[in-house]
Coordinates of C-alpha atoms in Angstrom, one line a residue:
M41 CA -35.9 22.8 -29.4
D42 CA -35.8 18.9 -29.4
L43 CA -36.2 17.8 -33.0
T44 CA -36.9 14.2 -32.1
P45 CA -38.6 13.4 -28.8
L46 CA -37.0 10.0 -28.8
A47 CA -35.2 8.6 -25.7
V48 CA -32.3 6.4 -26.7
L49 CA -30.0 3.8 -25.2
G50 CA -26.9 5.0 -23.4
D51 CA -23.6 3.3 -24.3
A52 CA -23.5 0.9 -21.4
P53 CA -26.9 -0.5 -20.3
A54 CA -27.0 -1.7 -16.7
G55 CA -29.6 -2.9 -14.3
D56 CA -33.3 -3.3 -15.4
T57 CA -34.6 -1.5 -18.4
N58 CA -37.2 1.2 -19.0
P59 CA -39.2 0.6 -22.2
G60 CA -39.2 4.3 -23.1
D61 CA -35.4 4.2 -23.3
F62 CA -35.3 2.1 -26.4
V63 CA -36.4 2.9 -30.0
P64 CA -36.6 0.6 -33.0
H65 CA -34.4 2.6 -35.3
V66 CA -33.8 -0.2 -37.8
V67 CA -36.2 -3.1 -38.7
A68 CA -34.9 -5.9 -40.9
W69 CA -37.8 -7.7 -42.5
N70 CA -37.6 -11.1 -44.1
L71 CA -40.7 -10.8 -46.3
T72 CA -40.5 -14.4 -47.8
R73 CA -38.7 -17.7 -47.6
R74 CA -39.1 -18.1 -51.3
C75 CA -36.0 -17.6 -53.4
N76 CA -34.7 -18.4 -56.9
L77 CA -31.4 -19.5 -55.4
E78 CA -30.5 -21.8 -52.5
C79 CA -27.4 -20.2 -50.9
A80 CA -25.2 -22.4 -48.7
H81 CA -25.2 -19.9 -45.8
C82 CA -28.9 -18.9 -45.8
Y83 CA -29.9 -18.2 -42.2
I84 CA -33.6 -18.9 -42.9
S85 CA -33.0 -21.8 -45.3
A86 CA -34.8 -20.1 -48.2
G87 CA -35.0 -21.6 -51.6
P88 CA -37.1 -22.6 -54.7
E89 CA -39.0 -25.2 -52.8
E90 CA -40.5 -22.7 -50.3
S91 CA -44.0 -21.4 -50.8
A92 CA -46.0 -18.3 -49.9
T93 CA -48.0 -20.3 -47.4
D94 CA -48.1 -18.5 -44.0
E95 CA -46.4 -15.4 -45.2
L96 CA -47.7 -12.1 -43.8
T97 CA -50.3 -10.7 -46.1
T98 CA -50.0 -7.2 -47.6
E99 CA -52.5 -5.9 -45.1
E100 CA -50.7 -7.5 -42.2
C101 CA -47.4 -5.9 -43.4
I102 CA -49.0 -2.5 -43.6
R103 CA -50.5 -2.9 -40.1
I104 CA -47.1 -3.8 -38.7
I105 CA -45.5 -0.9 -40.4
D106 CA -48.0 1.5 -39.0
E107 CA -47.4 0.0 -35.5
I108 CA -43.7 0.6 -35.8
L109 CA -44.2 4.2 -37.1
A110 CA -46.4 4.9 -34.1
I111 CA -43.3 4.3 -31.9
N112 CA -40.7 5.8 -34.3
P113 CA -41.9 8.0 -37.2
A114 CA -38.6 7.8 -39.1
P115 CA -37.1 4.3 -38.9
M116 CA -35.2 2.4 -41.6
F117 CA -36.8 -0.7 -43.0
I118 CA -34.5 -3.3 -44.7
L119 CA -36.8 -5.5 -46.8
S120 CA -35.2 -8.8 -47.8
G121 CA -36.0 -12.5 -48.0
G122 CA -35.4 -15.1 -49.2
E123 CA -35.7 -13.0 -52.4
P124 CA -38.0 -10.1 -51.8
L125 CA -38.4 -9.4 -55.5
L126 CA -40.6 -12.6 -55.6
R127 CA -43.3 -10.8 -53.7
D128 CA -45.7 -9.1 -56.0
D129 CA -46.6 -6.6 -53.4
L130 CA -43.0 -5.5 -52.6
A131 CA -43.5 -2.0 -54.2
T132 CA -46.8 -1.6 -52.3
I133 CA -45.2 -2.4 -49.0
A134 CA -42.2 -0.2 -49.7
S135 CA -44.3 2.7 -50.9
H136 CA -46.5 2.6 -47.8
A137 CA -43.5 2.8 -45.5
A138 CA -41.6 5.4 -47.5
G139 CA -44.7 7.5 -48.0
R140 CA -45.1 7.8 -44.2
G141 CA -41.6 8.9 -43.4
A142 CA -39.5 5.7 -43.2
T143 CA -36.3 5.0 -45.1
V144 CA -36.7 1.9 -47.2
V145 CA -33.9 -0.2 -48.6
I146 CA -34.0 -3.6 -50.3
G147 CA -31.7 -6.6 -49.7
T148 CA -31.5 -9.0 -52.7
N149 CA -29.4 -11.6 -54.4
G150 CA -29.5 -9.2 -57.4
T151 CA -30.3 -11.7 -60.1
L152 CA -33.9 -10.4 -60.7
L153 CA -33.0 -6.7 -60.8
T154 CA -34.2 -5.8 -64.2
D155 CA -34.3 -2.1 -65.4
K156 CA -38.1 -2.3 -65.0
K157 CA -37.9 -3.6 -61.4
I158 CA -35.3 -0.9 -60.5
A159 CA -37.6 1.8 -61.8
E160 CA -40.5 0.3 -59.9
L161 CA -38.5 0.3 -56.7
Q162 CA -37.4 4.0 -57.2
A163 CA -41.0 5.0 -57.9
A164 CA -42.0 3.3 -54.6
G165 CA -39.5 5.5 -52.7
V166 CA -36.8 2.9 -52.1
S167 CA -33.5 4.6 -51.2
G168 CA -31.1 1.9 -52.1
V169 CA -30.3 -1.7 -52.7
A170 CA -27.9 -4.2 -51.1
V171 CA -26.6 -7.0 -53.4
S172 CA -24.7 -10.1 -52.5
I173 CA -21.4 -11.0 -54.3
E174 CA -19.5 -13.8 -52.7
S175 CA -16.6 -13.8 -55.2
L176 CA -15.6 -12.4 -58.6
D177 CA -14.9 -16.0 -59.6
P178 CA -18.1 -17.3 -61.1
T179 CA -17.2 -20.9 -60.2
Y180 CA -17.2 -20.0 -56.5
H181 CA -20.0 -17.6 -56.5
D182 CA -22.4 -19.7 -58.5
R183 CA -21.6 -22.9 -56.4
F184 CA -22.0 -21.1 -53.1
R185 CA -25.3 -19.5 -54.2
R186 CA -26.4 -22.7 -56.1
G187 CA -27.4 -20.8 -59.2
H188 CA -25.7 -21.2 -62.6
G189 CA -25.0 -17.7 -64.0
S190 CA -25.9 -15.9 -60.8
L191 CA -22.6 -13.9 -60.7
E192 CA -23.1 -12.7 -64.3
A193 CA -26.7 -11.7 -63.4
V194 CA -25.7 -9.7 -60.3
L195 CA -22.8 -8.0 -62.0
A196 CA -25.3 -6.9 -64.7
A197 CA -27.6 -5.7 -62.0
V198 CA -24.8 -3.6 -60.5
D199 CA -24.4 -1.9 -63.9
R200 CA -28.1 -1.2 -64.0
L201 CA -28.1 0.3 -60.5
V202 CA -25.2 2.6 -61.5
S203 CA -27.0 3.7 -64.6
A204 CA -30.2 4.3 -62.6
R205 CA -28.2 6.2 -60.0
L206 CA -29.7 4.2 -57.2
D207 CA -27.3 3.8 -54.3
F208 CA -26.1 0.2 -53.7
V209 CA -24.1 -1.8 -51.1
V210 CA -22.1 -4.9 -51.8
Q211 CA -22.3 -7.7 -49.2
T212 CA -20.0 -10.7 -48.9
T213 CA -20.0 -13.5 -46.4
L214 CA -16.4 -14.5 -45.7
T215 CA -15.6 -18.2 -45.6
K216 CA -12.5 -20.3 -45.9
G217 CA -13.1 -20.4 -49.6
N218 CA -13.2 -16.7 -50.4
Q219 CA -11.3 -15.0 -47.5
D220 CA -8.3 -14.4 -49.7
E221 CA -10.5 -12.3 -52.1
L222 CA -11.4 -9.7 -49.5
T223 CA -9.2 -6.9 -50.7
E224 CA -10.1 -7.5 -54.4
L225 CA -13.8 -7.5 -53.6
V226 CA -13.6 -4.2 -51.6
D227 CA -11.5 -2.6 -54.3
W228 CA -13.9 -3.7 -57.0
S229 CA -16.9 -2.4 -55.0
A230 CA -15.3 1.0 -54.7
E231 CA -14.5 1.2 -58.3
R232 CA -18.1 0.4 -59.2
G233 CA -19.3 3.2 -56.9
A234 CA -20.8 1.2 -53.9
V235 CA -21.6 3.3 -50.9
S236 CA -20.7 0.6 -48.5
F237 CA -19.0 -2.8 -48.4
N238 CA -20.2 -5.1 -45.7
A239 CA -18.1 -8.1 -44.8
Y240 CA -20.4 -10.6 -43.1
F241 CA -18.9 -13.2 -40.7
L242 CA -20.8 -16.5 -40.5
V243 CA -23.4 -17.1 -37.8
P244 CA -24.1 -20.9 -37.8
T245 CA -27.9 -20.9 -38.1
G246 CA -30.2 -22.1 -40.9
R247 CA -28.2 -23.7 -43.7
G248 CA -25.2 -21.8 -42.4
A249 CA -24.9 -24.3 -39.5
R250 CA -23.6 -26.8 -42.1
L251 CA -20.6 -24.7 -43.0
S252 CA -17.2 -24.6 -41.4
D253 CA -16.5 -21.1 -40.0
L254 CA -13.2 -19.3 -39.9
S255 CA -11.1 -19.9 -36.8
P256 CA -10.8 -17.1 -34.2
L257 CA -7.2 -16.4 -35.5
E258 CA -8.6 -16.1 -39.0
Y259 CA -11.3 -13.7 -37.8
E260 CA -8.7 -11.5 -36.3
R261 CA -6.5 -11.5 -39.4
K262 CA -9.5 -10.7 -41.7
L263 CA -10.7 -8.0 -39.3
E264 CA -7.3 -6.4 -39.3
E265 CA -7.3 -6.4 -43.1
L266 CA -10.8 -4.9 -43.0
V267 CA -9.6 -2.1 -40.8
D268 CA -6.8 -1.4 -43.4
L269 CA -9.5 -1.2 -46.1
H270 CA -11.8 0.9 -43.9
V271 CA -9.0 3.5 -43.6
K272 CA -8.2 3.3 -47.3
Y273 CA -11.7 4.2 -48.3
L274 CA -12.8 6.6 -45.6
G275 CA -14.7 9.5 -47.1
R276 CA -15.4 7.4 -50.3
M277 CA -17.0 4.1 -49.3
M278 CA -17.8 2.7 -45.9
V279 CA -16.0 -0.6 -45.2
R280 CA -17.1 -2.6 -42.1
S281 CA -17.9 -5.9 -40.6
K282 CA -21.2 -7.5 -39.8
C283 CA -21.8 -10.0 -37.1
A284 CA -18.2 -9.4 -35.8
P285 CA -18.4 -6.5 -33.4
H286 CA -14.8 -7.0 -32.4
F287 CA -14.0 -5.1 -35.6
M288 CA -14.9 -2.0 -33.4
R289 CA -12.2 -3.0 -30.9
L290 CA -9.6 -2.9 -33.7
V291 CA -11.0 0.4 -35.1
H292 CA -10.8 1.9 -31.7
Q293 CA -7.2 0.8 -31.3
R294 CA -6.0 1.8 -34.7
V295 CA -8.4 4.5 -36.0
P296 CA -9.8 6.3 -33.0
D297 CA -11.1 9.2 -35.1
S298 CA -13.1 7.0 -37.5
P299 CA -16.7 8.2 -37.9
I300 CA -17.8 4.6 -37.6
L301 CA -17.2 4.8 -33.9
R302 CA -20.2 7.1 -33.7
Y303 CA -22.3 4.0 -33.5
G304 CA -23.4 3.0 -30.1
T305 CA -20.9 0.4 -31.2
R306 CA -22.0 -2.5 -29.1
C307 CA -24.4 -4.9 -30.9
Q308 CA -27.8 -3.1 -31.1
C309 CA -29.9 -6.2 -31.7
G310 CA -33.1 -6.0 -29.6
V311 CA -31.9 -2.6 -28.5
Q312 CA -32.3 -0.3 -31.5
Y313 CA -32.7 -3.1 -34.1
S314 CA -35.0 -6.1 -34.7
R315 CA -36.1 -8.5 -37.4
V316 CA -39.6 -9.6 -38.6
T317 CA -39.8 -13.1 -40.0
P318 CA -42.0 -14.1 -43.1
D319 CA -44.7 -15.4 -40.8
G320 CA -44.6 -12.5 -38.4
K321 CA -42.3 -13.5 -35.5
L322 CA -40.2 -10.7 -34.1
T323 CA -36.6 -11.5 -33.2
S324 CA -33.6 -9.5 -32.1
C325 CA -31.8 -9.9 -35.4
P326 CA -31.9 -12.0 -38.6
Y327 CA -29.4 -14.5 -37.2
M328 CA -31.3 -15.0 -33.9
P329 CA -34.0 -17.7 -34.5
L330 CA -35.3 -17.3 -30.9
P331 CA -38.6 -15.2 -31.2
A332 CA -39.4 -12.4 -28.8
G333 CA -43.1 -12.6 -29.8
D334 CA -45.7 -13.1 -32.6
L335 CA -46.9 -10.0 -34.4
R336 CA -50.0 -11.8 -35.5
R337 CA -51.1 -12.1 -31.9
E338 CA -49.4 -9.1 -30.2
S339 CA -48.7 -5.5 -31.3
F340 CA -45.1 -4.5 -32.2
A341 CA -45.1 -2.1 -29.2
Q342 CA -46.1 -4.8 -26.8
I343 CA -43.3 -7.2 -27.9
W344 CA -40.7 -4.4 -28.2
N345 CA -41.4 -3.1 -24.7
E346 CA -42.2 -6.2 -22.8
S347 CA -40.3 -9.2 -24.3
E348 CA -38.0 -10.7 -21.7
L349 CA -35.5 -11.5 -24.5
F350 CA -35.2 -7.9 -25.4
R351 CA -35.0 -6.8 -21.8
A352 CA -32.1 -9.2 -21.2
L353 CA -30.2 -7.9 -24.3
R354 CA -30.8 -4.3 -23.1
R355 CA -29.5 -5.0 -19.6
G356 CA -26.3 -6.2 -21.3
D357 CA -25.1 -8.6 -18.6
V358 CA -23.0 -10.6 -21.0
G359 CA -21.0 -13.6 -19.6
G360 CA -17.6 -15.2 -20.0
K361 CA -14.7 -13.1 -21.2
C362 CA -17.1 -10.8 -23.1
G363 CA -18.4 -9.7 -19.7
R364 CA -14.9 -9.2 -18.3
C365 CA -13.5 -7.4 -21.4
E366 CA -12.5 -3.8 -21.2
Y367 CA -14.0 -3.3 -24.7
R368 CA -17.4 -4.6 -23.7
T369 CA -19.1 -1.3 -24.3
V370 CA -17.4 -0.8 -27.6
C371 CA -17.9 -4.4 -28.8
G372 CA -19.8 -6.8 -26.5
G373 CA -19.6 -9.7 -28.9
C374 CA -22.2 -11.2 -31.3
R375 CA -25.2 -12.4 -29.3
A376 CA -26.6 -14.5 -32.2
R377 CA -23.3 -16.4 -32.6
A378 CA -23.2 -17.1 -28.8
Y379 CA -26.7 -18.5 -29.0
S380 CA -26.0 -20.6 -32.1
V381 CA -22.8 -22.1 -30.7
D382 CA -23.6 -22.3 -27.0
G383 CA -27.3 -22.0 -26.7
D384 CA -26.9 -18.9 -24.5
Y385 CA -27.3 -15.5 -26.1
M386 CA -25.5 -13.8 -23.2
A387 CA -22.5 -16.1 -23.4
A388 CA -19.1 -15.1 -24.8
D389 CA -18.7 -14.8 -28.5
P390 CA -16.6 -17.8 -29.4
S391 CA -15.1 -16.2 -32.6
C392 CA -13.0 -13.7 -30.7
I393 CA -9.3 -14.4 -30.0
Y394 CA -8.7 -11.3 -27.8
E395 CA -8.0 -11.9 -24.1
P396 CA -9.3 -9.2 -21.8
D397 CA -7.0 -7.2 -19.6
E398 CA -9.0 -6.8 -16.4
T399 CA -6.5 -4.4 -14.9
R400 CA -7.6 -1.7 -17.5
P401 CA -10.7 0.4 -17.1
V402 CA -13.6 -0.1 -19.4
I403 CA -13.0 1.6 -22.7
A404 CA -15.6 4.3 -23.4
P405 CA -17.1 5.0 -26.8
A406 CA -15.1 7.6 -28.7
H407 CA -17.9 10.1 -29.3
A408 CA -20.4 11.7 -26.9
V409 CA -23.0 11.9 -29.6
T410 CA -23.5 8.6 -31.4
Y411 CA -25.9 7.1 -33.9
G412 CA -29.3 6.7 -32.2
A413 CA -28.8 9.8 -30.0
P414 CA -31.7 12.3 -29.9
A415 CA -31.5 15.3 -32.2
R416 CA -31.4 18.1 -29.8
A417 CA -30.8 21.5 -31.5
E418 CA -29.1 24.3 -29.7
L419 CA -29.3 26.9 -32.5
P420 CA -32.6 28.2 -34.1
W421 CA -33.7 26.3 -37.3
T422 CA -35.9 27.6 -40.0
A423 CA -39.0 25.7 -40.8
A424 CA -37.5 24.5 -44.1
A425 CA -34.4 23.3 -42.3
E426 CA -36.5 21.4 -39.7
D427 CA -38.5 19.8 -42.6
R428 CA -35.3 18.6 -44.2
I429 CA -33.8 17.2 -41.1
K430 CA -36.9 15.2 -40.3
R431 CA -36.4 13.3 -43.6
I432 CA -33.2 11.8 -42.2
P433 CA -33.5 8.4 -40.5
S434 CA -33.8 8.7 -36.8
F435 CA -30.7 6.7 -36.0
V436 CA -28.4 9.3 -37.6
R437 CA -30.4 12.4 -37.0
G438 CA -28.7 13.4 -33.7
V439 CA -25.2 13.1 -35.2
V440 CA -26.2 15.1 -38.3
V441 CA -27.7 17.9 -36.2
K442 CA -24.5 18.2 -34.2
R443 CA -22.4 18.2 -37.3
I444 CA -24.5 20.9 -38.9
E445 CA -24.5 23.1 -35.8
D446 CA -20.7 22.6 -35.2
Y447 CA -20.1 23.7 -38.8
A448 CA -22.4 26.7 -38.5
R449 CA -20.6 28.0 -35.4
R450 CA -17.2 27.6 -37.1
E451 CA -18.5 29.6 -40.0
G452 CA -20.1 32.3 -37.9
H453 CA -23.7 31.4 -38.6
T454 CA -26.3 32.0 -35.9
R455 CA -29.2 29.9 -37.4
I456 CA -29.6 26.8 -39.5
T457 CA -31.2 27.3 -43.0
A458 CA -31.9 24.9 -45.8
D459 CA -29.1 26.5 -47.8
L460 CA -26.6 26.0 -45.0
M461 CA -27.6 22.4 -44.8
R462 CA -27.0 21.9 -48.5
E463 CA -23.6 23.5 -48.0
V464 CA -22.7 21.2 -45.1
R465 CA -23.9 18.2 -47.0
Q466 CA -21.3 18.7 -49.7
K467 CA -18.5 18.8 -47.1
M468 CA -19.6 15.9 -44.9
P469 CA -17.7 12.6 -45.3
V470 CA -19.6 9.8 -47.0
D471 CA -21.1 8.3 -43.9
F472 CA -23.1 11.4 -43.1
S473 CA -23.9 12.6 -46.7
K474 CA -26.7 11.8 -49.2
R475 CA -25.9 8.1 -48.7
L476 CA -27.3 7.9 -45.2
P477 CA -29.5 4.8 -45.5
F478 CA -26.7 2.3 -45.6
F479 CA -25.0 3.0 -42.3
A480 CA -27.3 1.0 -39.9
Q481 CA -27.3 -2.6 -38.7
D482 CA -28.7 -4.7 -41.5
D483 CA -29.2 -8.1 -42.3

């Protein structure tokens, strides 16, 4: 029995690509450029002066959702902005996607998350919320986000999410001004009950192009600190980097048994992941301004399968030291940063200090079954168990099926039932448990 007839990328793409080998497991969606704040690093330069002009209509959003679901019936949608809560139809869009089998999460600055809005999102089927906290010092946070009182508002929103029992993620963009707060921010997030802490590393696009980035040496030091925190909170809260895939090199070196290495760890932008802009352009990720196509003129499937940008990213022929590096299938560098800095999305990631050792063989991913792998069952599953597994987002389903069947064999079970799945769920580490929605690429 094959629970998901989805072909998926192998760990080291080579040569030309077959469109059927790639599945849009995660779609980040910037629904609007409107925002009540004007953050210093915003990659789409959102703010209070933006209008709804040229935004995709509700009907266009629903059509695009259905086109994506026709390719993958169980993707994850990350609905963000700008500030997505400024769209009056957010609950309608979320409800349509969630009601048809997608996992839906919201990315927000948190300042507009009232109790009423949280209840509305829960009623629409939203699985969780990601909020941005740049510092626990209101002077820094409010200045960075250009909104007086914004830290106080987002901290109050976190309390509301906790009370509503809606899972949440804390996201922080590391800069020269807040890098020394990393450990404090992670500890605070764990204490509040976050399911994940995402440390973003600057990609100089949008307003972020005006900011000074960390040096490659500072990247390495912060990533090493992040690995320590990743180990500290394993099984309780996922700690990881975003837009700095060389984090995976350090995890591979220092924590080879970490479940995070079940990712097809190389950047999945344009491979298993893409982004929709407010006006309907499809790009490989939120930090890549280069469009692969226009969803107002072409179908999602047409762009996803035929775009030369996506085909190039899937071939994976990266250049410079990234292309020579023995960790190229584990890391591969950030393609958006290469494009922003050098104008070439296949160039080396300029933020990495590591020098390849070309005498070593290419480092293989640590696990045979990774996120995004098809869910191929070897034991019989009851109808109720199959129904439950189909509710899990496609990108983690293969890993979860293997974990459940491995557990069943160890315990002497010969078939998978819903009761057995509930038993396994209680024993799984946090990244495979009820908090599944937050362990994908997001914006």
